[in-house]
Amino acid sequence: MTVPAEAARRRIVELFLSSEESLLRRWTQLSGASPDDLRDLYQALRTALSSDAGDFADVRGLLAELSRARVRQGHTPSDTARLVFSLKEALYEAAEADGGPEALRGFVWFSRLVDDLGLFTFETYTAARERIILDQAEQLLELSTPVVKLWEGIVAVPLVGTLDSARTQVVMEKLLQTLVDTGSEHAVIDITGVPAVDTQVAQHLLKTVVAARLMGAECVISGIRPQIAHTIVTLGIEFGDIVTKASLADALSYALRRSGVEITGAAKTRVAVRAERA
Amino acid sequence: MERVPILKLGDILIVSIQIDLDDQSVLALQEDLADRVVSTGARGVIIDITAVEIVDSFIGRMFSTIAAITRMLDAETVVVGMRPAVAITLVELGLSLGGVRTALNLEKGVAMLEHVRDGAG
C-alpha cells in the first residue's frame, strides 16, 4: 500500500473509532436493526481495524450468525446485506463532516471493506441454503429406494419419482446387494411411481436388469402404465427379452411360477400357495 | 505366473478364482480348462468369482470365451458369485456376457447344471 493510501486508511479508521456513539446511533436509525447486534458488530470491527494484522475472522463469524438469525426472523438476505451496507452511509456523514481529502479517500477503501462484508452475509445465506438442499437430496435418495422382500427368493423395488443416473446407481447397487444377501433369484422392478419414461430412464432400467442377470438373478419390470407403454414404443426403445408386466401382481405371480411355487384355487377369492420343492 | 486350480466334482469342473487375474493366467486357464474338459469328459463347468473384486473388459470377455469353448466340448459353463460392483462394471463396459449362464452362488450353480443335465438326459 502506498503512503498516502495508508494515511487515508488511518484517518478513516480514526474517524470510525472516535465517533462510536454517533455512528452507532445513525447506523441503527438507517438500518432499523437492534442496537445490540450492531454494537457487537461494531466492536468486532473495531478490534479488527485497530489490529495491524487486519484479522476479520471474528467479524465474519458475527455476520454469519446475524445472517442466520435474520433469515429465521423472516428477513430476506438482501435486507441483511443492506443492513451492513448502511454502515457506509453512517460513516460517510462522519467523513463529510471531517471534510479532509484523506478522510474521503479513506472512505472509498472503507466502503470496499463494507461491501465485502455485506456480500459475505449473502454468501453465508446461499451456503446454508445449498447445504440444506444437498442434505435433502441425500435423504430423498435414501428414502426413496427401499428393496422389499415379497416372497422367499423374490424381492421388489418400488420406484417412486423421476429416475436419474445417481438414483439408478443407488437403486442398482441396493438391489444387487440385496440379491446377494438374501440369495434371491427373482427381482421385480416396479415403475408404477415413475412419472415418465424416456430413453435415458429406459437405459438405466435395462442396465439394472442386465446387471442382475449377470449375477444370476432374473428381473421383471412391472407397473407399466398404458401411456408409458405407448411412449416406450413410440421412442423405439427395445426391451429385448426382458420380461415386462402390467402390474406388480402379475409380476409376482410370474416370479412365483418361475421359482416353482404353484398357485391353486380361484385367484379372485382365495389364494392357496404350495411350494413345489424345498 | 499363478495358475488357477481346476477341481473335479463328479462330472462338474469347478474353477474358483482366488487371485488377481492377469492376462497370462486368463489365457492359461482357458487352455487348462479345455484340456480338463476333454480329459475328464465333464458335462459342466462352474467358474466361481466370489473373490474377484476387479474386472476389466479382457476378463469380462474371458467368461464368454470359456463358455463358447466348453459348449463346443458339450459342457455348460455357469459363472457364479458375481459381486454387485463387478456386475455394474461389466454393464458399464457394455459386456452382457451373452451365452453365459449365471447363478448367485456355487450351490445354485450346481443345482442349475443338474437341472440342465436332467433336462438333456
CSV table of C-alpha atoms in Angstrom, one decimal:
chain,number,residue,atom,x,y,z
A,1,MET,CA,0.0,0.0,0.0
A,2,THR,CA,1.3,3.4,-0.9
A,3,VAL,CA,2.0,6.0,1.8
A,4,PRO,CA,-1.0,8.4,1.0
A,5,ALA,CA,-3.3,5.5,0.9
A,6,GLU,CA,-2.0,4.3,4.2
A,7,ALA,CA,-2.6,7.7,5.6
A,8,ALA,CA,-6.1,7.8,4.2
A,9,ARG,CA,-6.8,4.5,5.7
A,10,ARG,CA,-5.5,5.5,9.1
A,11,ARG,CA,-7.6,8.7,9.0
A,12,ILE,CA,-10.9,6.8,8.3
A,13,VAL,CA,-10.1,4.2,11.0
A,14,GLU,CA,-9.5,7.1,13.4
A,15,LEU,CA,-12.9,8.6,12.4
A,16,PHE,CA,-14.5,5.2,12.8
A,17,LEU,CA,-13.1,4.6,16.2
A,18,SER,CA,-13.6,8.1,17.6
A,19,SER,CA,-17.3,8.6,16.8
A,20,GLU,CA,-18.6,5.3,18.1
A,21,GLU,CA,-21.8,6.6,19.8
A,22,SER,CA,-22.9,8.8,17.0
A,23,LEU,CA,-22.0,6.3,14.3
A,24,LEU,CA,-23.9,3.5,16.1
A,25,ARG,CA,-26.9,5.7,16.6
A,26,ARG,CA,-27.0,6.7,12.9
A,27,TRP,CA,-26.4,3.1,11.8
A,28,THR,CA,-29.3,1.9,14.0
A,29,GLN,CA,-31.5,4.6,12.5
A,30,LEU,CA,-30.6,3.8,8.9
A,31,SER,CA,-30.8,0.0,9.2
A,32,GLY,CA,-33.7,-0.4,11.7
A,33,ALA,CA,-31.8,-3.3,13.3
A,34,SER,CA,-31.5,-3.9,17.0
A,35,PRO,CA,-28.7,-1.7,18.6
A,36,ASP,CA,-27.2,-4.7,20.5
A,37,ASP,CA,-26.5,-6.6,17.3
A,38,LEU,CA,-24.9,-3.6,15.7
A,39,ARG,CA,-22.8,-2.8,18.8
A,40,ASP,CA,-21.4,-6.3,18.8
A,41,LEU,CA,-20.6,-6.0,15.1
A,42,TYR,CA,-19.1,-2.5,15.7
A,43,GLN,CA,-16.9,-3.8,18.5
A,44,ALA,CA,-15.6,-6.7,16.4
A,45,LEU,CA,-14.9,-4.4,13.5
A,46,ARG,CA,-13.1,-2.0,15.8
A,47,THR,CA,-10.9,-4.9,17.1
A,48,ALA,CA,-10.2,-6.0,13.6
A,49,LEU,CA,-9.4,-2.4,12.3
A,50,SER,CA,-7.2,-1.5,15.2
A,51,SER,CA,-5.1,-4.6,15.0
A,52,ASP,CA,-2.3,-4.4,12.4
A,53,ALA,CA,-2.9,-7.9,11.0
A,54,GLY,CA,-6.5,-6.9,9.9
A,55,ASP,CA,-8.0,-10.2,11.1
A,56,PHE,CA,-11.7,-10.2,10.2
A,57,ALA,CA,-12.5,-13.7,11.3
A,58,ASP,CA,-14.5,-12.5,14.3
A,59,VAL,CA,-16.4,-10.1,12.2
A,60,ARG,CA,-17.2,-12.8,9.7
A,61,GLY,CA,-18.3,-15.1,12.5
A,62,LEU,CA,-20.7,-12.5,13.9
A,63,LEU,CA,-22.0,-11.7,10.4
A,64,ALA,CA,-22.7,-15.4,9.7
A,65,GLU,CA,-24.6,-15.6,12.9
A,66,LEU,CA,-26.5,-12.4,12.2
A,67,SER,CA,-27.4,-13.6,8.7
A,68,ARG,CA,-28.7,-16.9,10.0
A,69,ALA,CA,-30.7,-15.3,12.8
A,70,ARG,CA,-32.3,-12.7,10.5
A,71,VAL,CA,-33.3,-15.4,8.0
A,72,ARG,CA,-35.1,-17.2,10.8
A,73,GLN,CA,-36.8,-13.9,11.7
A,74,GLY,CA,-38.1,-13.7,8.1
A,75,HIS,CA,-35.8,-11.1,6.6
A,76,THR,CA,-34.5,-11.6,3.1
A,77,PRO,CA,-30.8,-11.9,2.5
A,78,SER,CA,-30.9,-8.6,0.7
A,79,ASP,CA,-32.2,-7.0,3.9
A,80,THR,CA,-29.3,-8.3,5.8
A,81,ALA,CA,-26.8,-7.1,3.2
A,82,ARG,CA,-28.5,-3.7,3.2
A,83,LEU,CA,-28.1,-3.5,7.0
A,84,VAL,CA,-24.4,-4.0,6.6
A,85,PHE,CA,-24.2,-1.5,3.7
A,86,SER,CA,-26.0,1.2,5.7
A,87,LEU,CA,-22.8,1.5,7.8
A,88,LYS,CA,-21.2,3.2,4.8
A,89,GLU,CA,-23.9,5.9,4.9
A,90,ALA,CA,-23.4,6.5,8.6
A,91,LEU,CA,-19.7,6.7,8.2
A,92,TYR,CA,-19.9,8.9,5.1
A,93,GLU,CA,-21.7,11.5,7.2
A,94,ALA,CA,-18.8,11.5,9.6
A,95,ALA,CA,-16.3,11.7,6.7
A,96,GLU,CA,-18.2,14.6,5.2
A,97,ALA,CA,-18.2,16.4,8.5
A,98,ASP,CA,-14.4,15.9,8.7
A,99,GLY,CA,-14.1,17.2,5.1
A,100,GLY,CA,-10.5,16.4,4.6
A,101,PRO,CA,-9.5,14.7,1.3
A,102,GLU,CA,-7.8,11.9,3.2
A,103,ALA,CA,-11.0,11.1,5.0
A,104,LEU,CA,-12.9,10.9,1.7
A,105,ARG,CA,-10.2,8.8,0.1
A,106,GLY,CA,-10.1,6.5,3.1
A,107,PHE,CA,-13.9,6.2,2.9
A,108,VAL,CA,-13.6,4.6,-0.5
A,109,TRP,CA,-11.3,2.0,1.0
A,110,PHE,CA,-13.7,1.5,3.9
A,111,SER,CA,-16.7,1.2,1.6
A,112,ARG,CA,-15.0,-1.6,-0.3
A,113,LEU,CA,-14.4,-3.4,3.0
A,114,VAL,CA,-18.1,-3.0,4.0
A,115,ASP,CA,-19.1,-4.2,0.6
A,116,ASP,CA,-17.1,-7.4,1.1
A,117,LEU,CA,-18.7,-7.9,4.5
A,118,GLY,CA,-22.2,-7.3,3.1
A,119,LEU,CA,-21.6,-9.8,0.3
A,120,PHE,CA,-20.3,-12.2,2.9
A,121,THR,CA,-23.7,-12.3,4.6
A,122,PHE,CA,-25.2,-13.2,1.3
A,123,GLU,CA,-22.7,-15.9,0.7
A,124,THR,CA,-23.4,-17.4,4.1
A,125,TYR,CA,-27.1,-17.4,3.3
A,126,THR,CA,-26.5,-19.2,0.0
A,127,ALA,CA,-24.1,-21.7,1.5
A,128,ALA,CA,-26.6,-22.5,4.2
A,129,ARG,CA,-29.4,-23.0,1.6
A,130,GLU,CA,-27.1,-25.1,-0.5
A,131,ARG,CA,-26.3,-27.4,2.4
A,132,ILE,CA,-30.0,-27.8,3.2
A,133,ILE,CA,-30.7,-28.7,-0.4
A,134,LEU,CA,-27.9,-31.2,-0.5
A,135,ASP,CA,-28.9,-32.8,2.7
A,136,GLN,CA,-32.5,-33.1,1.5
A,137,ALA,CA,-31.4,-34.6,-1.8
A,138,GLU,CA,-29.4,-37.2,0.1
A,139,GLN,CA,-32.3,-38.0,2.4
A,140,LEU,CA,-34.6,-38.3,-0.6
A,141,LEU,CA,-32.1,-40.7,-2.2
A,142,GLU,CA,-32.1,-42.9,0.9
A,143,LEU,CA,-35.9,-42.7,1.5
A,144,SER,CA,-37.0,-43.4,-2.0
A,145,THR,CA,-35.2,-46.7,-2.7
A,146,PRO,CA,-36.4,-49.5,-0.4
A,147,VAL,CA,-35.9,-53.1,-1.5
A,148,VAL,CA,-38.7,-55.2,-0.2
A,149,LYS,CA,-38.9,-59.0,0.1
A,150,LEU,CA,-42.1,-60.3,-1.5
A,151,TRP,CA,-41.5,-64.0,-1.1
A,152,GLU,CA,-38.7,-66.3,-0.3
A,153,GLY,CA,-36.4,-65.7,-3.2
A,154,ILE,CA,-38.3,-62.8,-4.7
A,155,VAL,CA,-37.5,-59.1,-4.0
A,156,ALA,CA,-39.1,-56.0,-5.3
A,157,VAL,CA,-38.0,-52.4,-5.8
A,158,PRO,CA,-41.0,-50.0,-6.0
A,159,LEU,CA,-39.6,-47.0,-7.7
A,160,VAL,CA,-41.2,-43.6,-7.0
A,161,GLY,CA,-40.2,-40.4,-8.7
A,162,THR,CA,-38.0,-39.5,-11.6
A,163,LEU,CA,-35.1,-41.7,-12.3
A,164,ASP,CA,-31.7,-40.1,-13.0
A,165,SER,CA,-28.2,-41.6,-13.2
A,166,ALA,CA,-27.4,-41.0,-9.5
A,167,ARG,CA,-30.6,-42.6,-8.3
A,168,THR,CA,-30.4,-45.5,-10.7
A,169,GLN,CA,-26.9,-46.1,-9.4
A,170,VAL,CA,-28.2,-46.3,-5.8
A,171,VAL,CA,-31.1,-48.5,-6.7
A,172,MET,CA,-28.9,-50.8,-8.7
A,173,GLU,CA,-26.4,-51.2,-6.0
A,174,LYS,CA,-29.0,-51.7,-3.3
A,175,LEU,CA,-31.0,-54.2,-5.4
A,176,LEU,CA,-27.9,-56.2,-6.4
A,177,GLN,CA,-26.6,-56.3,-2.8
A,178,THR,CA,-30.0,-57.5,-1.6
A,179,LEU,CA,-29.9,-60.2,-4.2
A,180,VAL,CA,-26.6,-61.4,-2.8
A,181,ASP,CA,-27.6,-61.0,0.9
A,182,THR,CA,-30.9,-62.8,0.6
A,183,GLY,CA,-29.9,-65.3,-2.2
A,184,SER,CA,-33.0,-64.2,-4.2
A,185,GLU,CA,-33.2,-65.3,-7.8
A,186,HIS,CA,-36.0,-63.1,-8.8
A,187,ALA,CA,-36.3,-59.4,-8.7
A,188,VAL,CA,-39.3,-57.2,-9.6
A,189,ILE,CA,-38.7,-53.5,-10.5
A,190,ASP,CA,-42.0,-51.7,-10.2
A,191,ILE,CA,-42.2,-48.4,-12.0
A,192,THR,CA,-45.7,-47.5,-11.2
A,193,GLY,CA,-44.5,-44.4,-9.4
A,194,VAL,CA,-42.2,-43.2,-12.2
A,195,PRO,CA,-44.0,-40.3,-13.9
A,196,ALA,CA,-42.3,-40.6,-17.3
A,197,VAL,CA,-40.0,-42.9,-19.1
A,198,ASP,CA,-37.6,-41.5,-21.7
A,199,THR,CA,-34.7,-43.1,-23.4
A,200,GLN,CA,-32.4,-42.3,-20.6
A,201,VAL,CA,-34.6,-43.8,-17.9
A,202,ALA,CA,-35.1,-46.9,-20.1
A,203,GLN,CA,-31.4,-47.2,-20.5
A,204,HIS,CA,-30.9,-47.1,-16.7
A,205,LEU,CA,-33.6,-49.8,-16.2
A,206,LEU,CA,-32.0,-52.0,-18.9
A,207,LYS,CA,-28.6,-51.7,-17.2
A,208,THR,CA,-30.1,-52.7,-13.9
A,209,VAL,CA,-31.8,-55.7,-15.4
A,210,VAL,CA,-28.6,-56.8,-17.2
A,211,ALA,CA,-26.5,-56.4,-14.1
A,212,ALA,CA,-29.0,-58.6,-12.1
A,213,ARG,CA,-28.9,-61.1,-14.9
A,214,LEU,CA,-25.1,-61.2,-14.7
A,215,MET,CA,-25.3,-62.1,-11.1
A,216,GLY,CA,-27.6,-64.9,-11.8
A,217,ALA,CA,-30.9,-63.4,-11.0
A,218,GLU,CA,-33.9,-62.8,-13.1
A,219,CYS,CA,-35.5,-59.3,-13.3
A,220,VAL,CA,-39.1,-58.4,-14.2
A,221,ILE,CA,-40.2,-54.9,-14.8
A,222,SER,CA,-43.7,-54.2,-13.7
A,223,GLY,CA,-46.1,-51.3,-13.3
A,224,ILE,CA,-46.0,-50.1,-16.9
A,225,ARG,CA,-49.0,-47.8,-17.4
A,226,PRO,CA,-50.7,-47.5,-20.8
A,227,GLN,CA,-49.2,-44.1,-21.6
A,228,ILE,CA,-45.8,-45.3,-20.7
A,229,ALA,CA,-46.1,-48.4,-22.9
A,230,HIS,CA,-47.1,-46.0,-25.6
A,231,THR,CA,-44.1,-43.7,-25.1
A,232,ILE,CA,-41.7,-46.6,-25.0
A,233,VAL,CA,-43.0,-48.0,-28.3
A,234,THR,CA,-43.1,-44.5,-29.9
A,235,LEU,CA,-39.5,-43.9,-28.8
A,236,GLY,CA,-38.5,-47.2,-30.3
A,237,ILE,CA,-36.9,-48.5,-27.1
A,238,GLU,CA,-36.2,-52.2,-27.3
A,239,PHE,CA,-36.7,-54.1,-24.1
A,240,GLY,CA,-35.5,-57.2,-25.9
A,241,ASP,CA,-36.1,-60.4,-23.9
A,242,ILE,CA,-36.7,-58.6,-20.6
A,243,VAL,CA,-40.0,-59.7,-19.1
A,244,THR,CA,-42.4,-56.8,-18.5
A,245,LYS,CA,-45.7,-57.0,-16.7
A,246,ALA,CA,-48.6,-54.5,-16.4
A,247,SER,CA,-48.9,-54.7,-12.6
A,248,LEU,CA,-46.9,-55.8,-9.6
A,249,ALA,CA,-49.4,-58.6,-9.0
A,250,ASP,CA,-48.8,-60.1,-12.5
A,251,ALA,CA,-45.0,-59.8,-11.9
A,252,LEU,CA,-45.3,-61.5,-8.5
A,253,SER,CA,-47.4,-64.4,-9.9
A,254,TYR,CA,-44.9,-64.7,-12.8
A,255,ALA,CA,-41.9,-64.8,-10.4
A,256,LEU,CA,-43.7,-67.3,-8.1
A,257,ARG,CA,-44.3,-69.6,-11.1
A,258,ARG,CA,-40.7,-69.3,-12.2
A,259,SER,CA,-39.4,-70.2,-8.8
A,260,GLY,CA,-41.5,-73.3,-8.8
A,261,VAL,CA,-44.4,-72.2,-6.5
A,262,GLU,CA,-47.7,-73.4,-7.6
A,263,ILE,CA,-50.8,-71.2,-7.1
A,264,THR,CA,-54.0,-73.0,-6.8
A,265,GLY,CA,-57.6,-72.0,-6.3
A,266,ALA,CA,-59.7,-69.2,-7.7
A,267,ALA,CA,-57.4,-66.3,-7.7
A,268,LYS,CA,-60.2,-63.8,-7.0
A,269,THR,CA,-61.4,-65.3,-3.8
A,270,ARG,CA,-58.6,-67.0,-2.0
A,271,VAL,CA,-55.1,-67.9,-2.9
A,272,ALA,CA,-53.6,-71.1,-1.6
A,273,VAL,CA,-49.9,-71.4,-2.2
A,274,ARG,CA,-47.8,-74.5,-2.0
A,275,ALA,CA,-44.1,-74.7,-2.6
A,276,GLU,CA,-43.2,-77.4,-5.1
A,277,ARG,CA,-39.7,-78.1,-3.8
A,278,ALA,CA,-37.8,-77.0,-0.8
B,1,MET,CA,2.5,-66.6,-13.2
B,2,GLU,CA,0.0,-68.1,-10.9
B,3,ARG,CA,-2.2,-70.9,-12.2
B,4,VAL,CA,-5.8,-71.2,-11.2
B,5,PRO,CA,-6.6,-74.7,-9.9
B,6,ILE,CA,-9.4,-76.7,-11.5
B,7,LEU,CA,-11.3,-79.1,-9.2
B,8,LYS,CA,-13.4,-82.0,-10.3
B,9,LEU,CA,-16.6,-82.9,-8.6
B,10,GLY,CA,-18.5,-85.7,-10.2
B,11,ASP,CA,-18.9,-84.6,-13.8
B,12,ILE,CA,-18.6,-80.9,-13.0
B,13,LEU,CA,-15.3,-78.9,-13.0
B,14,ILE,CA,-15.1,-76.1,-10.5
B,15,VAL,CA,-12.8,-73.2,-11.0
B,16,SER,CA,-12.6,-70.9,-8.0
B,17,ILE,CA,-10.7,-67.8,-8.9
B,18,GLN,CA,-8.9,-66.5,-5.7
B,19,ILE,CA,-6.1,-64.5,-7.3
B,20,ASP,CA,-5.8,-61.2,-9.1
B,21,LEU,CA,-6.1,-62.4,-12.7
B,22,ASP,CA,-3.6,-61.1,-15.2
B,23,ASP,CA,-3.9,-61.7,-18.9
B,24,GLN,CA,-1.4,-64.6,-18.9
B,25,SER,CA,-3.2,-66.5,-16.2
B,26,VAL,CA,-6.5,-66.0,-18.0
B,27,LEU,CA,-5.1,-67.5,-21.2
B,28,ALA,CA,-3.5,-70.3,-19.3
B,29,LEU,CA,-6.9,-71.0,-17.6
B,30,GLN,CA,-8.7,-71.2,-20.9
B,31,GLU,CA,-6.2,-73.8,-22.2
B,32,ASP,CA,-6.1,-75.8,-18.9
B,33,LEU,CA,-9.9,-75.9,-18.7
B,34,ALA,CA,-10.3,-77.1,-22.3
B,35,ASP,CA,-7.8,-79.8,-21.7
B,36,ARG,CA,-9.5,-80.9,-18.5
B,37,VAL,CA,-13.0,-80.9,-20.0
B,38,VAL,CA,-11.7,-83.2,-22.7
B,39,SER,CA,-9.7,-85.5,-20.4
B,40,THR,CA,-12.5,-85.8,-17.7
B,41,GLY,CA,-15.4,-85.7,-20.0
B,42,ALA,CA,-17.0,-83.2,-17.8
B,43,ARG,CA,-20.6,-82.0,-18.6
B,44,GLY,CA,-20.5,-78.8,-16.7
B,45,VAL,CA,-18.1,-76.1,-15.7
B,46,ILE,CA,-18.6,-73.7,-12.8
B,47,ILE,CA,-16.5,-70.5,-12.5
B,48,ASP,CA,-16.7,-69.1,-9.0
B,49,ILE,CA,-15.7,-65.4,-8.9
B,50,THR,CA,-16.9,-64.7,-5.4
B,51,ALA,CA,-13.4,-63.4,-4.5
B,52,VAL,CA,-13.0,-61.3,-7.7
B,53,GLU,CA,-13.3,-57.7,-6.9
B,54,ILE,CA,-11.9,-56.1,-10.0
B,55,VAL,CA,-12.6,-57.0,-13.6
B,56,ASP,CA,-11.7,-55.4,-16.9
B,57,SER,CA,-13.0,-56.0,-20.4
B,58,PHE,CA,-10.4,-58.7,-21.0
B,59,ILE,CA,-11.6,-60.8,-18.1
B,60,GLY,CA,-15.2,-60.0,-19.0
B,61,ARG,CA,-14.6,-61.5,-22.4
B,62,MET,CA,-12.9,-64.5,-20.9
B,63,PHE,CA,-16.2,-65.7,-19.4
B,64,SER,CA,-17.8,-65.6,-22.9
B,65,THR,CA,-14.8,-67.3,-24.5
B,66,ILE,CA,-14.7,-70.1,-21.9
B,67,ALA,CA,-18.4,-70.6,-22.2
B,68,ALA,CA,-18.1,-70.9,-26.0
B,69,ILE,CA,-15.1,-73.3,-25.8
B,70,THR,CA,-16.8,-75.6,-23.3
B,71,ARG,CA,-20.0,-75.6,-25.2
B,72,MET,CA,-18.0,-76.8,-28.2
B,73,LEU,CA,-16.9,-79.7,-25.9
B,74,ASP,CA,-20.5,-80.3,-24.8
B,75,ALA,CA,-20.2,-78.8,-21.3
B,76,GLU,CA,-22.3,-75.9,-19.9
B,77,THR,CA,-20.5,-73.1,-18.2
B,78,VAL,CA,-22.0,-71.3,-15.2
B,79,VAL,CA,-20.4,-68.2,-13.7
B,80,VAL,CA,-21.4,-67.9,-10.0
B,81,GLY,CA,-20.9,-65.5,-7.2
B,82,MET,CA,-20.5,-62.3,-9.1
B,83,ARG,CA,-20.3,-59.3,-6.8
B,84,PRO,CA,-22.7,-56.3,-7.4
B,85,ALA,CA,-19.8,-54.0,-8.1
B,86,VAL,CA,-18.4,-56.4,-10.7
B,87,ALA,CA,-21.8,-56.8,-12.4
B,88,ILE,CA,-22.2,-53.0,-12.5
B,89,THR,CA,-18.7,-52.6,-14.0
B,90,LEU,CA,-19.4,-55.2,-16.7
B,91,VAL,CA,-22.6,-53.5,-17.6
B,92,GLU,CA,-20.9,-50.1,-17.8
B,93,LEU,CA,-18.3,-51.7,-20.0
B,94,GLY,CA,-21.1,-52.9,-22.3
B,95,LEU,CA,-20.5,-56.6,-21.7
B,96,SER,CA,-23.7,-58.5,-21.2
B,97,LEU,CA,-22.0,-61.9,-21.3
B,98,GLY,CA,-24.4,-63.3,-23.9
B,99,GLY,CA,-24.4,-67.1,-23.8
B,100,VAL,CA,-23.1,-67.4,-20.3
B,101,ARG,CA,-25.2,-68.8,-17.6
B,102,THR,CA,-25.0,-67.1,-14.2
B,103,ALA,CA,-26.1,-68.1,-10.7
B,104,LEU,CA,-26.0,-66.3,-7.4
B,105,ASN,CA,-23.7,-68.8,-5.6
B,106,LEU,CA,-22.0,-72.1,-6.0
B,107,GLU,CA,-24.9,-74.1,-4.6
B,108,LYS,CA,-27.4,-72.6,-7.1
B,109,GLY,CA,-24.8,-73.1,-9.9
B,110,VAL,CA,-24.6,-76.8,-9.2
B,111,ALA,CA,-28.4,-77.0,-9.0
B,112,MET,CA,-28.6,-75.3,-12.3
B,113,LEU,CA,-26.2,-77.7,-14.0
B,114,GLU,CA,-28.0,-80.7,-12.6
B,115,HIS,CA,-31.3,-79.2,-13.9
B,116,VAL,CA,-29.7,-78.8,-17.4
B,117,ARG,CA,-28.4,-82.4,-17.3
B,118,ASP,CA,-31.7,-83.8,-16.2
B,119,GLY,CA,-33.4,-81.9,-19.0
B,120,ALA,CA,-30.9,-83.3,-21.5
B,121,GLY,CA,-30.7,-86.8,-20.3
